[in-house]
Short mmCIF file of C-alpha atoms in Angstrom, two decimals:
data_model
loop_
_atom_site.label_atom_id
_atom_site.label_comp_id
_atom_site.label_asym_id
_atom_site.label_seq_id
_atom_site.Cartn_x
_atom_site.Cartn_y
_atom_site.Cartn_z
CA MET A 658 126.18 -78.19 4.14
CA SER A 659 128.89 -76.05 2.64
CA GLN A 660 132.11 -75.92 4.63
CA VAL A 661 134.16 -72.91 5.64
CA GLN A 662 136.63 -71.88 2.97
CA PRO A 663 139.25 -69.61 4.60
CA GLY A 664 140.51 -68.29 1.28
CA ASP A 665 137.08 -67.41 -0.11
CA ILE A 666 136.87 -64.13 -1.99
CA ARG A 667 133.67 -62.11 -1.73
CA PRO A 668 132.53 -58.87 -3.29
CA VAL A 669 131.86 -56.08 -0.82
CA HIS A 670 128.28 -54.82 -0.92
CA ASP A 671 127.68 -51.16 -0.19
CA LEU A 672 124.54 -52.24 1.67
CA ILE A 673 123.09 -55.50 2.92
CA GLY A 674 119.48 -55.59 4.04
CA ILE A 675 118.19 -57.97 6.70
CA GLY A 676 114.57 -58.74 5.88
CA PHE A 677 112.60 -57.94 2.75
CA GLY A 678 109.25 -56.74 3.98
CA PRO A 679 107.63 -53.47 2.86
CA SER A 680 110.32 -51.24 4.40
CA ASN A 681 113.26 -52.93 2.72
CA VAL A 682 111.33 -53.38 -0.53
CA ALA A 683 110.95 -49.58 -0.48
CA MET A 684 114.69 -49.34 0.22
CA ALA A 685 115.45 -51.55 -2.78
CA ILE A 686 113.21 -49.39 -4.97
CA ALA A 687 114.95 -46.19 -3.85
CA LEU A 688 118.30 -47.78 -4.68
CA ASN A 689 116.98 -49.00 -8.04
CA GLU A 690 115.83 -45.51 -8.96
CA HIS A 691 119.08 -43.94 -7.78
CA ASN A 692 121.18 -46.38 -9.79
CA ALA A 693 119.04 -45.84 -12.90
CA ARG A 694 119.78 -42.10 -12.73
CA ASN A 695 123.51 -42.43 -12.18
CA SER A 696 126.55 -43.98 -13.79
CA PRO A 697 127.73 -47.43 -12.69
CA HIS A 698 130.58 -45.74 -10.82
CA ASP A 699 128.07 -43.84 -8.66
CA SER A 700 125.61 -46.70 -8.20
CA VAL A 701 125.03 -48.35 -4.82
CA THR A 702 125.43 -52.11 -4.67
CA ALA A 703 122.97 -53.84 -2.35
CA HIS A 704 121.41 -57.17 -1.56
CA PHE A 705 118.60 -58.18 0.79
CA PHE A 706 118.08 -61.49 2.60
CA GLU A 707 114.60 -62.68 3.62
CA GLN A 708 113.94 -65.87 5.56
CA GLN A 709 110.42 -66.33 4.17
CA PRO A 710 110.21 -68.40 0.95
CA ARG A 711 108.41 -65.56 -0.84
CA PHE A 712 107.17 -62.07 -0.15
CA GLY A 713 104.45 -61.90 2.50
CA TRP A 714 103.07 -59.17 4.75
CA HIS A 715 100.50 -60.09 7.42
CA ARG A 716 99.09 -62.80 5.16
CA GLY A 717 97.07 -64.24 8.03
CA MET A 718 95.01 -61.04 8.22
CA LEU A 719 94.13 -60.57 4.54
CA ILE A 720 90.42 -60.79 5.29
CA ASP A 721 88.52 -60.27 2.06
CA ASP A 722 86.64 -57.12 3.11
CA ALA A 723 89.31 -55.54 5.38
CA THR A 724 90.61 -52.18 4.17
CA MET A 725 93.83 -50.31 4.75
CA GLN A 726 93.90 -47.66 7.46
CA VAL A 727 96.37 -45.53 5.53
CA SER A 728 95.88 -43.66 2.26
CA PHE A 729 97.10 -45.37 -0.91
CA LEU A 730 99.21 -42.25 -1.49
CA LYS A 731 101.38 -43.41 1.41
CA ASP A 732 102.64 -46.30 -0.66
CA LEU A 733 106.27 -47.36 -1.05
CA VAL A 734 107.34 -44.38 -3.14
CA THR A 735 104.87 -41.54 -3.73
CA LEU A 736 105.82 -39.19 -0.88
CA ARG A 737 109.45 -39.49 -1.97
CA ASN A 738 108.96 -39.62 -5.73
CA PRO A 739 105.42 -38.96 -7.02
CA THR A 740 106.46 -39.86 -10.60
CA SER A 741 107.80 -43.30 -9.66
CA GLU A 742 106.86 -46.32 -11.77
CA PHE A 743 106.59 -48.28 -8.50
CA SER A 744 103.57 -46.35 -7.17
CA PHE A 745 100.21 -47.82 -6.27
CA LEU A 746 98.69 -45.90 -9.18
CA SER A 747 101.21 -47.49 -11.55
CA TYR A 748 100.23 -50.87 -10.12
CA LEU A 749 96.56 -50.13 -10.78
CA LYS A 750 97.38 -49.10 -14.34
CA SER A 751 99.26 -52.35 -14.89
CA LYS A 752 96.21 -54.29 -13.64
CA ASP A 753 93.79 -52.26 -15.80
CA ARG A 754 91.93 -51.04 -12.68
CA LEU A 755 92.99 -47.39 -12.53
CA VAL A 756 89.70 -45.95 -13.83
CA ASP A 757 87.67 -48.34 -11.68
CA PHE A 758 89.61 -47.30 -8.59
CA ILE A 759 89.09 -43.61 -9.34
CA ASN A 760 85.36 -44.18 -9.73
CA HIS A 761 85.38 -45.92 -6.36
CA LYS A 762 86.19 -42.55 -4.70
CA ASN A 763 88.14 -44.18 -1.92
CA LEU A 764 91.54 -43.41 -0.40
CA PHE A 765 91.72 -46.75 1.39
CA PRO A 766 92.10 -49.86 -0.79
CA LEU A 767 91.30 -53.37 0.30
CA ARG A 768 94.11 -54.87 2.33
CA VAL A 769 94.31 -57.85 -0.02
CA GLU A 770 94.70 -55.43 -2.94
CA PHE A 771 97.45 -53.48 -1.21
CA HIS A 772 99.24 -56.72 -0.44
CA ASP A 773 99.05 -57.58 -4.13
CA TYR A 774 100.60 -54.17 -4.85
CA LEU A 775 103.44 -54.91 -2.42
CA GLU A 776 104.05 -58.28 -4.08
CA TRP A 777 104.03 -56.59 -7.50
CA ALA A 778 106.57 -54.00 -6.35
CA ALA A 779 108.79 -56.58 -4.66
CA ALA A 780 108.83 -58.70 -7.81
CA LYS A 781 110.15 -55.73 -9.82
CA VAL A 782 113.28 -55.58 -7.65
CA ASP A 783 113.64 -59.25 -6.72
CA ASP A 784 117.03 -59.40 -8.42
CA MET A 785 118.25 -57.59 -5.29
CA ALA A 786 116.74 -60.14 -2.88
CA SER A 787 117.26 -63.74 -1.84
CA TYR A 788 114.23 -65.47 -0.30
CA GLY A 789 114.62 -68.49 1.93
CA HIS A 790 117.82 -66.96 3.31
CA GLU A 791 118.02 -66.31 7.06
CA VAL A 792 120.63 -64.00 8.53
CA VAL A 793 122.01 -65.81 11.58
CA GLY A 794 124.87 -63.56 12.60
CA VAL A 795 127.01 -60.51 11.97
CA THR A 796 130.70 -60.28 12.78
CA PRO A 797 133.09 -57.35 12.48
CA PHE A 798 136.01 -57.28 10.06
CA VAL A 799 138.70 -55.33 11.91
CA ARG A 800 141.65 -53.63 10.25
CA ASP A 801 144.12 -51.49 12.19
CA GLY A 802 141.80 -51.45 15.20
CA ALA A 803 138.75 -50.21 13.28
CA VAL A 804 135.73 -52.14 12.01
CA GLU A 805 136.00 -51.69 8.26
CA TYR A 806 133.33 -54.14 7.12
CA LEU A 807 130.56 -56.31 8.54
CA ASP A 808 130.46 -59.99 7.61
CA VAL A 809 126.90 -61.28 7.41
CA THR A 810 126.35 -65.03 7.83
CA VAL A 811 123.31 -66.29 5.95
CA ARG A 812 121.70 -69.74 6.18
CA SER A 813 119.74 -71.26 3.29
CA ALA A 814 118.97 -74.70 1.87
CA GLU A 815 122.41 -74.66 0.28
CA GLY A 816 124.14 -74.17 3.61
CA LEU A 817 125.93 -71.20 5.15
CA ALA A 818 127.37 -68.27 3.25
CA VAL A 819 129.17 -65.12 4.37
CA HIS A 820 128.57 -61.79 2.66
CA ARG A 821 130.54 -58.65 3.33
CA ALA A 822 128.99 -55.19 3.67
CA ARG A 823 129.97 -51.62 4.33
CA ASN A 824 126.51 -50.89 5.74
CA LEU A 825 123.47 -52.76 7.04
CA VAL A 826 119.80 -51.86 7.00
CA ILE A 827 117.72 -53.92 9.42
CA GLY A 828 114.04 -54.37 8.57
CA THR A 829 113.02 -57.48 10.47
CA GLY A 830 109.52 -56.30 11.34
CA LEU A 831 107.47 -57.25 14.38
CA ARG A 832 106.76 -60.49 16.20
CA PRO A 833 103.32 -61.70 17.34
CA LEU A 834 102.72 -60.99 21.02
CA VAL A 835 100.58 -63.01 23.42
CA PRO A 836 100.18 -62.37 27.15
CA GLU A 837 102.75 -63.81 29.51
CA GLY A 838 101.93 -67.39 30.46
CA ILE A 839 99.94 -68.10 27.30
CA GLU A 840 101.22 -70.77 24.94
CA ARG A 841 100.06 -70.89 21.33
CA GLY A 842 98.82 -74.26 20.13
CA GLN A 843 96.29 -76.08 17.98
CA ARG A 844 93.39 -74.23 19.60
CA VAL A 845 95.18 -71.12 20.84
CA TRP A 846 96.10 -68.79 17.99
CA HIS A 847 97.52 -65.35 17.42
CA ASN A 848 95.49 -63.33 14.93
CA SER A 849 98.52 -63.16 12.59
CA GLU A 850 97.81 -66.80 11.69
CA LEU A 851 94.03 -66.54 11.47
CA LEU A 852 93.47 -67.27 7.78
CA ALA A 853 96.15 -69.94 7.68
CA ARG A 854 94.61 -71.80 10.62
CA VAL A 855 90.92 -71.31 10.02
CA GLY A 856 91.03 -73.71 7.08
CA GLU A 857 91.83 -76.47 9.58
CA LEU A 858 88.23 -76.17 10.80
CA GLU A 859 86.72 -77.09 7.43
CA GLY A 860 84.20 -79.91 7.85
CA THR A 861 83.77 -79.26 11.56
CA ALA A 862 81.01 -77.36 13.33
CA PRO A 863 82.69 -75.05 15.86
CA SER A 864 80.29 -73.74 18.47
CA ARG A 865 82.31 -70.96 20.12
CA PHE A 866 85.29 -68.72 19.45
CA ILE A 867 86.88 -66.36 21.94
CA VAL A 868 88.71 -63.30 20.62
CA VAL A 869 90.94 -61.38 23.02
CA GLY A 870 91.87 -57.78 22.29
CA ALA A 871 90.42 -54.30 21.77
CA GLY A 872 92.12 -53.08 18.59
CA GLN A 873 91.35 -53.10 14.89
CA SER A 874 92.57 -56.65 14.34
CA ALA A 875 90.48 -57.96 17.23
CA ALA A 876 87.33 -56.32 15.90
CA GLU A 877 88.05 -57.60 12.38
CA ASN A 878 88.54 -61.11 13.78
CA VAL A 879 85.20 -60.93 15.57
CA ALA A 880 83.39 -59.74 12.45
CA TYR A 881 85.09 -62.31 10.21
CA LEU A 882 84.47 -65.31 12.47
CA HIS A 883 80.86 -64.23 13.02
CA ARG A 884 80.33 -64.17 9.25
CA ARG A 885 82.41 -67.26 8.46
CA PHE A 886 80.78 -69.56 11.03
CA PRO A 887 77.07 -68.65 11.12
CA GLU A 888 76.23 -71.22 13.81
CA ALA A 889 79.04 -70.31 16.22
CA GLU A 890 79.02 -67.95 19.17
CA ILE A 891 81.74 -65.30 19.10
CA CYS A 892 82.89 -63.95 22.47
CA ALA A 893 84.98 -60.78 22.51
CA VAL A 894 87.01 -60.20 25.69
CA PHE A 895 88.56 -56.83 26.50
CA SER A 896 89.23 -54.66 29.53
CA ARG A 897 87.23 -51.66 28.30
CA TYR A 898 83.49 -51.02 28.06
CA GLY A 899 83.74 -51.27 24.32
CA TYR A 900 85.91 -50.67 21.30
CA SER A 901 87.40 -47.17 21.14
CA PRO A 902 87.29 -45.32 17.80
CA ALA A 903 90.51 -44.46 16.02
CA ASP A 904 91.22 -40.76 15.78
CA ASP A 905 91.82 -40.26 12.08
CA SER A 906 90.88 -36.60 12.03
CA SER A 907 92.95 -34.27 9.87
CA PHE A 908 94.79 -32.49 12.67
CA ALA A 909 95.55 -35.65 14.63
CA ASN A 910 96.89 -37.29 11.47
CA ARG A 911 99.69 -34.73 11.44
CA ILE A 912 101.47 -37.01 13.90
CA PHE A 913 102.23 -39.19 10.84
CA ASP A 914 103.64 -36.33 8.75
CA PRO A 915 107.31 -36.49 7.75
CA GLY A 916 107.89 -33.18 9.53
CA ALA A 917 106.54 -34.65 12.76
CA VAL A 918 109.54 -36.98 12.83
CA ASP A 919 111.89 -33.99 13.03
CA GLU A 920 109.85 -32.43 15.83
CA PHE A 921 109.61 -35.67 17.79
CA TYR A 922 113.32 -36.37 17.41
CA GLU A 923 114.28 -32.96 18.78
CA ALA A 924 111.71 -32.94 21.60
CA PRO A 925 112.74 -33.50 25.25
CA GLU A 926 111.97 -36.95 26.66
CA ASP A 927 108.97 -35.75 28.69
CA VAL A 928 107.45 -34.17 25.57
CA LYS A 929 108.04 -37.37 23.60
CA ARG A 930 106.11 -39.31 26.24
CA ARG A 931 103.26 -36.81 26.24
CA LEU A 932 103.00 -36.90 22.45
CA MET A 933 102.74 -40.70 22.50
CA ASP A 934 100.09 -40.49 25.23
CA TYR A 935 98.14 -37.79 23.39
CA HIS A 936 98.14 -39.50 20.03
CA GLY A 937 98.28 -43.20 20.83
CA ASN A 938 94.60 -43.33 19.87
CA THR A 939 95.55 -42.76 16.25
CA ASN A 940 97.01 -46.26 16.07
CA TYR A 941 97.02 -48.36 19.26
CA SER A 942 94.05 -50.42 20.51
CA VAL A 943 91.54 -48.47 18.44
CA VAL A 944 89.03 -49.44 15.76
CA ASP A 945 87.55 -47.79 12.70
CA ILE A 946 84.22 -46.23 13.67
CA ASP A 947 82.39 -47.89 10.76
CA LEU A 948 83.38 -51.34 12.02
CA ILE A 949 82.37 -50.43 15.58
CA ASP A 950 78.96 -49.32 14.31
CA ASP A 951 78.54 -52.50 12.24
CA LEU A 952 79.30 -54.74 15.21
CA TYR A 953 76.97 -52.82 17.52
CA ARG A 954 74.20 -52.90 14.90
CA GLN A 955 74.67 -56.66 14.56
CA THR A 956 74.58 -57.38 18.28
CA TYR A 957 71.49 -55.20 18.75
CA GLN A 958 69.71 -56.97 15.88
CA GLU A 959 70.49 -60.33 17.45
CA LYS A 960 69.06 -59.19 20.77
CA VAL A 961 65.86 -58.10 19.03
CA LEU A 962 65.58 -61.44 17.21
CA GLY A 963 66.60 -63.54 20.20
CA THR A 964 69.50 -65.12 18.29
CA GLU A 965 72.48 -63.73 20.16
CA ARG A 966 75.78 -65.03 18.78
CA LEU A 967 77.89 -61.97 19.49
CA ARG A 968 78.89 -61.63 23.14
CA PHE A 969 81.03 -58.84 24.52
CA LEU A 970 82.69 -59.61 27.84
CA ASN A 971 83.83 -56.11 28.67
CA VAL A 972 85.80 -54.81 31.64
CA SER A 973 87.26 -58.30 31.79
CA ARG A 974 90.53 -60.07 31.18
CA LEU A 975 91.34 -63.58 30.03
CA VAL A 976 93.75 -64.81 32.69
CA ALA A 977 94.35 -68.45 31.70
CA VAL A 978 93.79 -70.96 28.90
CA ASP A 979 93.97 -74.73 29.27
CA GLU A 980 94.11 -76.55 25.95
CA THR A 981 93.00 -80.12 25.35
CA PRO A 982 92.79 -82.02 22.04
CA ASP A 983 89.11 -81.13 21.62
CA LYS A 984 88.71 -77.71 23.27
CA ALA A 985 90.30 -74.70 24.93
CA ARG A 986 89.01 -73.73 28.38
CA ALA A 987 89.44 -70.03 29.09
CA THR A 988 89.25 -68.34 32.46
CA VAL A 989 87.79 -64.84 32.13
CA LYS A 990 88.04 -62.55 35.14
CA SER A 991 85.82 -59.52 35.76
CA LEU A 992 87.94 -56.49 36.57
CA VAL A 993 85.05 -55.07 38.62
CA THR A 994 84.08 -57.96 40.87
CA GLY A 995 87.03 -60.33 40.47
CA GLU A 996 84.60 -63.12 39.59
CA GLU A 997 86.03 -65.75 37.28
CA THR A 998 84.02 -67.43 34.52
CA LEU A 999 85.06 -70.60 32.68
CA LEU A 1000 84.33 -70.67 28.96
CA ASP A 1001 84.90 -73.67 26.70
CA ALA A 1002 85.72 -72.77 23.12
CA ASP A 1003 86.85 -74.43 19.94
CA VAL A 1004 89.49 -71.76 19.43
CA VAL A 1005 90.86 -68.79 21.38
CA VAL A 1006 92.34 -66.05 19.20
CA PHE A 1007 94.71 -63.51 20.75
CA ALA A 1008 94.61 -60.25 18.81
CA THR A 1009 97.04 -58.77 21.28
CA GLY A 1010 99.46 -57.01 18.98
CA TYR A 1011 103.12 -57.33 18.19
CA SER A 1012 106.43 -56.63 19.85
CA PRO A 1013 109.44 -55.07 18.11
CA VAL A 1014 112.35 -57.35 17.30
CA ASP A 1015 115.53 -56.38 19.15
CA PRO A 1016 117.41 -54.58 16.37
CA VAL A 1017 120.84 -55.55 17.70
CA ALA A 1018 120.10 -59.19 18.52
CA LEU A 1019 121.92 -60.42 15.41
CA LEU A 1020 124.91 -58.15 15.73
CA GLY A 1021 126.99 -60.27 18.10
CA ASP A 1022 130.21 -58.49 19.10
CA VAL A 1023 129.15 -55.52 16.97
CA ALA A 1024 126.33 -54.87 19.47
CA ASP A 1025 128.94 -53.92 22.07
CA ARG A 1026 129.90 -50.99 19.84
CA CYS A 1027 126.32 -49.68 19.69
CA LEU A 1028 125.65 -46.83 22.11
CA ARG A 1029 122.68 -46.76 24.48
CA ASP A 1030 120.78 -44.05 26.31
CA GLY A 1031 120.06 -43.71 30.01
CA GLU A 1032 117.17 -46.19 29.73
CA ASP A 1033 119.38 -48.78 27.99
CA ARG A 1034 117.68 -48.18 24.63
CA VAL A 1035 119.71 -48.12 21.43
CA ARG A 1036 120.67 -44.58 20.51
CA VAL A 1037 119.61 -43.75 16.98
CA GLU A 1038 120.69 -40.77 14.91
CA ARG A 1039 118.18 -38.70 12.94
CA ASP A 1040 119.15 -40.57 9.74
CA TYR A 1041 118.01 -43.86 11.38
CA ARG A 1042 121.62 -44.95 11.92
CA ILE A 1043 122.58 -46.53 15.23
CA ALA A 1044 124.99 -44.35 17.17
CA THR A 1045 128.22 -46.33 17.57
CA ASP A 1046 131.72 -45.89 18.86
CA PRO A 1047 134.00 -44.05 16.40
CA GLU A 1048 135.99 -47.18 15.55
CA LEU A 1049 132.97 -48.71 13.80
CA HIS A 1050 133.14 -47.23 10.33
CA CYS A 1051 130.07 -49.07 9.02
CA GLY A 1052 126.55 -47.70 9.16
CA ILE A 1053 123.80 -49.79 10.75
CA TYR A 1054 120.38 -48.40 9.84
CA LEU A 1055 117.06 -49.34 11.42
CA GLN A 1056 113.67 -49.65 9.77
CA GLY A 1057 111.65 -50.17 12.92
CA GLY A 1058 112.60 -50.19 16.58
CA THR A 1059 112.97 -46.40 16.59
CA GLU A 1060 109.71 -45.36 18.21
CA HIS A 1061 111.55 -43.94 21.22
CA THR A 1062 113.57 -41.62 18.98
CA HIS A 1063 111.50 -41.05 15.82
CA GLY A 1064 107.92 -41.44 17.03
CA ILE A 1065 104.81 -43.34 16.19
CA THR A 1066 105.62 -43.97 12.51
CA SER A 1067 108.59 -46.20 13.39
CA ALA A 1068 106.92 -49.45 12.36
CA LEU A 1069 104.09 -48.08 10.20
CA LEU A 1070 103.62 -47.72 6.47
CA SER A 1071 102.93 -43.99 6.72
CA ASN A 1072 106.52 -42.78 6.47
CA ILE A 1073 108.26 -45.60 4.59
CA ALA A 1074 108.89 -43.67 1.37
CA ILE A 1075 110.43 -40.68 3.14
CA ARG A 1076 112.45 -42.82 5.54
CA VAL A 1077 114.20 -44.86 2.85
CA GLY A 1078 114.99 -41.64 0.99
CA GLU A 1079 116.63 -40.26 4.12
CA ILE A 1080 118.62 -43.46 4.63
CA LEU A 1081 119.81 -43.35 1.01
CA ASP A 1082 120.80 -39.69 1.39
CA SER A 1083 122.75 -40.61 4.54
CA LEU A 1084 124.58 -43.41 2.75
CA LEU A 1085 125.55 -41.06 -0.05
CA ASP A 1086 126.53 -38.22 2.28
CA ARG A 1087 128.74 -40.53 4.34
CA GLY A 1088 130.49 -41.78 1.20
CA VAL A 1089 128.93 -45.18 0.82
CA LYS A 1090 131.83 -46.61 -1.16
CA ALA A 1091 135.24 -47.35 0.28
CA ALA A 1092 138.40 -46.18 -1.46
CA SER A 1093 138.70 -49.54 -3.17
CA ASP A 1094 135.99 -51.84 -4.47
CA GLU A 1095 138.24 -54.87 -4.72
CA ALA A 1096 136.99 -58.09 -3.20
CA ARG A 1097 138.46 -59.04 0.15
CA PRO A 1098 138.97 -62.47 1.77
CA VAL A 1099 136.02 -63.56 3.86
CA PRO A 1100 136.38 -66.25 6.52
CA GLY A 1101 133.12 -68.05 5.86
CA ALA A 1102 131.30 -70.74 3.92
CA SER A 1103 130.97 -70.44 0.18
CA ALA A 1104 128.18 -68.29 -1.21
CA ARG A 1105 125.95 -69.11 -4.08
#
C-alpha cells in the first residue's frame, strides 16, 4: 500500500464526483459538452470515482423481457440538450437500430437495451472516471478559518490516494433494503441480485420460490421465476389483495416534470407531504397494468387446467425466515386472522425496495458544517447544493437523497438531464474556479 507523502503536490479539481452511476455519467456528459464549447480557460476540470470495477446499473434485474417505465426521451441528455450526441437516439444510430426502433412504435425500450445505452454513454466519457476506486473519506482543507478545499481519500488496488476538490457531487445511489431482522444468505436474496444468483441453481430442480413485495420488481420476479423454472411453485407474498396498477396517466405524470421540482421545493411542508401521498402511486409499490393482467391470466389458466404453480398469499406478511443449507423456511402471517403458515422454499426473494444512502456519511468533520432542518434532515438548496455554514466555501451537490426537498424525482431517471444542467449552472454562477489554479500540497498517499 502506498504510504502518506506529506509533501505531495496535487492538482485541484473543480469538481470531484463520488459514484459513477447514471446521474454522475450525465454530469460528466454535461461537463464534456460545456468544455467542448468553451476555451480551456473556461473549462471545468472534473473526475469521478466509482467503486464498481465497471459501469453497472441494476444488473441483477436486467430480465430479458423487462421494459423501462420511463420514456427513452428522458435519457441522460435530451431534456437538457436535444441535439446531444449522447442521446438514446444517437446510441440507436450507432448500433444501426434507429429505423427498427421507430418501426417498433414504442416509447419504452427494453431495460437491457437501456442499460447498454448507459454503458455506451459512460464509455464515451470514461476518461473522466476511475473504476475500482472507492471514496473512503473527505476532510476539509482550512485556510484562515475557512474551508477552501475538500480532500477526498480514495482506495484502490494501488492503495490510498488523496485528491483535492473545490466542489463535490455525490451520486452514490440506493442500497438494497430488506425487512428488519432478515439476513440475506445463500437462500435469502434481494431482488437486486436475482440474475447473478439464479445461475447458482443450474442443474438443480427447485420446487418452490417465495417472492416478497408488491411493486414492479416483485411482479417481474414472479413472472421471471415462473417462466424460468417450469416445474417450480412461485408464491407471492404481499399485504394487499393484489398488485396495484401504476398511475402513468398524462396528468399524473406531471409530477415528474422539471417544473414540478420548482413547485415542490417552494411548497409548505404539509403540501409536500400531501403531494407525495397523492402521487406515490406513480412510482412506489405499483405495477404496470399489462404485467398485472398477464399474471392474473396465467393464474386463472392454471386453475382451469388444475396445474396451479402461481400462488398469491395476499393480505399477509412474511415475518421470519430460517435458513438451512438445503432450504429456507418462511413464516407467513395472515393480517386478517393472525394465523401463521410455515412454507419451505428453495429460495426467498425480497423485492422490498431500496433505501437512500446517507449523503453526508463520507464527509467526516465536513458533515458538522452541513445545516439541517427541524426534522434533522440535510437542508438542500434549489440547485441541489447542501446548505452549509458560511465558512465552507466548497459546494457539495447531491444527486439523490433530496426527496424531502425536491420531490419524487430525487432518485429517478426522469429528471437527470435537467438536474445535472442545473448543477453545472450553479457551479458556473458560483465561480467554480478559484483565483489560482496552482497545485497545493495535499497531506495524503500518492495518487496514480
